[in-house]
Amino acid sequence: QVQLVESGGGLVQAGGSLRLSCAASGRTSSNYNMGWFRQAPGKEREREFVAAIRGNGGSTHYHNSVKGRFTISRDNAKNTVYLQMNSLKPEDTAVYYCAGMGGSPIVSTIRQSQAYEVWGQGTQVTVSS
């Protein structure tokens, strides 16, 4: 079984940067696909896709709203996935979750929260204006 633990959240001013980390333990594999999702205030039933990185090949996917500002990466030796967030905006305020799934999902599937098997506990990111 895989366990995920996020860290790196905090309070930052608009235009600032944060780097989130997601450390995996247990039965991990470099082939495991990893994603970042976020849940904004007042949207407790909706986890929005942010970014994903495939385990096999490492290709990346981003929500349009974060393209060019956020970068997802992974260090397989450390079993850790990162989300570098630059040029942060107040609308990026949310609880950020990392999640993992196996297999070779198609693009539409890798963006769906329901497809992920394992989730971390979340880390709060607050961007002040």
mmCIF file of C-alpha atoms in Angstrom:
data_model
loop_
_atom_site.group_PDB
_atom_site.id
_atom_site.type_symbol
_atom_site.label_atom_id
_atom_site.label_comp_id
_atom_site.label_asym_id
_atom_site.label_seq_id
_atom_site.Cartn_x
_atom_site.Cartn_y
_atom_site.Cartn_z
ATOM 1 C CA GLN A 1 0.000 0.000 0.000
ATOM 2 C CA VAL A 2 1.200 3.506 -0.867
ATOM 3 C CA GLN A 3 1.082 6.450 1.531
ATOM 4 C CA LEU A 4 1.427 10.065 0.397
ATOM 5 C CA VAL A 5 2.396 13.038 2.553
ATOM 6 C CA GLU A 6 2.337 16.609 1.240
ATOM 7 C CA SER A 7 4.334 19.518 2.590
ATOM 8 C CA GLY A 8 5.393 23.001 1.599
ATOM 9 C CA GLY A 9 2.131 24.910 1.797
ATOM 10 C CA GLY A 10 1.835 28.292 3.450
ATOM 11 C CA LEU A 11 0.896 31.947 3.125
ATOM 12 C CA VAL A 12 2.426 33.954 0.297
ATOM 13 C CA GLN A 13 1.724 37.284 -1.359
ATOM 14 C CA ALA A 14 0.422 37.465 -4.907
ATOM 15 C CA GLY A 15 3.284 37.102 -7.352
ATOM 16 C CA GLY A 16 5.263 34.930 -4.963
ATOM 17 C CA SER A 17 6.324 31.306 -5.191
ATOM 18 C CA LEU A 18 5.953 28.081 -3.242
ATOM 19 C CA ARG A 19 7.176 24.540 -3.828
ATOM 20 C CA LEU A 20 4.993 21.695 -2.687
ATOM 21 C CA SER A 21 6.416 18.240 -2.063
ATOM 22 C CA CYS A 22 4.680 14.889 -1.984
ATOM 23 C CA ALA A 23 6.647 12.073 -0.402
ATOM 24 C CA ALA A 24 5.537 8.534 -1.174
ATOM 25 C CA SER A 25 6.195 5.510 0.980
ATOM 26 C CA GLY A 26 5.144 1.893 0.932
ATOM 27 C CA ARG A 27 4.812 -0.079 -2.283
ATOM 28 C CA THR A 28 5.894 2.725 -4.579
ATOM 29 C CA SER A 29 7.145 2.453 -8.106
ATOM 30 C CA SER A 30 8.775 4.843 -10.523
ATOM 31 C CA ASN A 31 5.974 3.868 -12.912
ATOM 32 C CA TYR A 32 3.302 5.280 -10.611
ATOM 33 C CA ASN A 33 1.439 8.223 -12.129
ATOM 34 C CA MET A 34 1.168 11.231 -9.821
ATOM 35 C CA GLY A 35 -1.192 14.175 -9.832
ATOM 36 C CA TRP A 36 -1.841 17.393 -7.938
ATOM 37 C CA PHE A 37 -5.389 18.556 -7.290
ATOM 38 C CA ARG A 38 -6.785 21.460 -5.306
ATOM 39 C CA GLN A 39 -9.933 22.232 -3.397
ATOM 40 C CA ALA A 40 -10.831 25.898 -3.123
ATOM 41 C CA PRO A 41 -12.808 27.501 -0.275
ATOM 42 C CA GLY A 42 -16.532 26.993 -0.732
ATOM 43 C CA LYS A 43 -15.959 24.158 -3.209
ATOM 44 C CA GLU A 44 -15.656 21.279 -0.797
ATOM 45 C CA ARG A 45 -17.198 18.817 -3.266
ATOM 46 C CA GLU A 46 -14.877 19.647 -6.111
ATOM 47 C CA ARG A 47 -11.216 18.756 -6.442
ATOM 48 C CA GLU A 48 -9.810 20.563 -9.437
ATOM 49 C CA PHE A 49 -7.060 19.022 -11.524
ATOM 50 C CA VAL A 50 -3.838 21.045 -11.423
ATOM 51 C CA ALA A 51 -1.050 18.934 -12.908
ATOM 52 C CA ALA A 52 0.057 15.350 -13.420
ATOM 53 C CA ILE A 53 3.227 13.501 -14.314
ATOM 54 C CA ARG A 54 3.327 10.032 -15.737
ATOM 55 C CA GLY A 55 5.492 7.391 -14.178
ATOM 56 C CA ASN A 56 6.363 5.798 -17.470
ATOM 57 C CA GLY A 57 8.224 8.414 -19.472
ATOM 58 C CA GLY A 58 7.512 11.355 -17.199
ATOM 59 C CA SER A 59 5.309 13.338 -19.564
ATOM 60 C CA THR A 60 3.379 16.130 -17.887
ATOM 61 C CA HIS A 61 -0.120 17.577 -18.062
ATOM 62 C CA TYR A 62 -1.412 20.902 -16.754
ATOM 63 C CA HIS A 63 -4.687 22.709 -16.258
ATOM 64 C CA ASN A 64 -4.795 25.726 -18.536
ATOM 65 C CA SER A 65 -5.031 28.091 -15.575
ATOM 66 C CA VAL A 66 -1.574 27.088 -14.290
ATOM 67 C CA LYS A 67 0.322 26.513 -17.542
ATOM 68 C CA GLY A 68 3.479 28.573 -17.631
ATOM 69 C CA ARG A 69 3.304 29.251 -13.872
ATOM 70 C CA PHE A 70 3.402 25.789 -12.270
ATOM 71 C CA THR A 71 5.846 22.951 -12.926
ATOM 72 C CA ILE A 72 5.414 19.359 -11.810
ATOM 73 C CA SER A 73 8.474 17.146 -11.476
ATOM 74 C CA ARG A 74 9.537 13.966 -9.757
ATOM 75 C CA ASP A 75 12.646 12.526 -8.157
ATOM 76 C CA ASN A 76 12.243 8.766 -8.314
ATOM 77 C CA ALA A 77 15.304 8.169 -6.146
ATOM 78 C CA LYS A 78 13.595 10.091 -3.347
ATOM 79 C CA ASN A 79 10.061 8.852 -4.149
ATOM 80 C CA THR A 80 8.987 12.481 -4.195
ATOM 81 C CA VAL A 81 6.912 14.592 -6.548
ATOM 82 C CA TYR A 82 7.123 18.382 -6.551
ATOM 83 C CA LEU A 83 4.889 21.210 -7.646
ATOM 84 C CA GLN A 84 6.769 24.444 -8.195
ATOM 85 C CA MET A 85 4.272 27.299 -8.150
ATOM 86 C CA ASN A 86 5.360 30.708 -9.434
ATOM 87 C CA SER A 87 3.463 33.946 -10.054
ATOM 88 C CA LEU A 88 0.841 32.885 -7.569
ATOM 89 C CA LYS A 89 -2.566 34.532 -7.661
ATOM 90 C CA PRO A 90 -5.251 34.868 -4.972
ATOM 91 C CA GLU A 91 -7.408 32.445 -6.973
ATOM 92 C CA ASP A 92 -4.746 29.761 -6.425
ATOM 93 C CA THR A 93 -5.757 29.698 -2.753
ATOM 94 C CA ALA A 94 -6.845 26.147 -1.924
ATOM 95 C CA VAL A 95 -5.943 22.948 -0.160
ATOM 96 C CA TYR A 96 -3.571 21.093 -2.464
ATOM 97 C CA TYR A 97 -3.605 17.306 -2.603
ATOM 98 C CA CYS A 98 -1.281 14.882 -4.284
ATOM 99 C CA ALA A 99 -2.631 11.610 -5.573
ATOM 100 C CA GLY A 100 -1.351 8.504 -7.293
ATOM 101 C CA MET A 101 -2.536 5.812 -9.629
ATOM 102 C CA GLY A 102 -1.029 2.936 -11.539
ATOM 103 C CA GLY A 103 -1.438 1.842 -15.115
ATOM 104 C CA SER A 104 -1.283 3.817 -18.352
ATOM 105 C CA PRO A 105 -4.256 6.187 -18.255
ATOM 106 C CA ILE A 106 -5.323 8.192 -21.266
ATOM 107 C CA VAL A 107 -5.088 11.968 -21.060
ATOM 108 C CA SER A 108 -8.704 12.515 -20.036
ATOM 109 C CA THR A 109 -8.413 9.936 -17.259
ATOM 110 C CA ILE A 110 -5.232 11.362 -15.760
ATOM 111 C CA ARG A 111 -7.118 14.622 -15.200
ATOM 112 C CA GLN A 112 -9.982 12.972 -13.282
ATOM 113 C CA SER A 113 -9.799 12.856 -9.494
ATOM 114 C CA GLN A 114 -12.042 9.753 -9.413
ATOM 115 C CA ALA A 115 -9.348 7.771 -11.253
ATOM 116 C CA TYR A 116 -6.743 8.131 -8.514
ATOM 117 C CA GLU A 117 -6.287 5.358 -5.986
ATOM 118 C CA VAL A 118 -4.288 6.992 -3.220
ATOM 119 C CA TRP A 119 -4.458 10.501 -1.728
ATOM 120 C CA GLY A 120 -2.438 12.567 0.676
ATOM 121 C CA GLN A 121 -3.931 14.602 3.510
ATOM 122 C CA GLY A 122 -3.527 17.958 1.754
ATOM 123 C CA THR A 123 -1.567 21.124 2.397
ATOM 124 C CA GLN A 124 -3.026 24.642 2.592
ATOM 125 C CA VAL A 125 -1.862 27.310 0.161
ATOM 126 C CA THR A 126 -3.072 30.851 0.793
ATOM 127 C CA VAL A 127 -2.234 33.687 -1.587
ATOM 128 C CA SER A 128 -2.942 37.184 -0.333
ATOM 129 C CA SER A 129 -3.637 40.100 -2.647
#
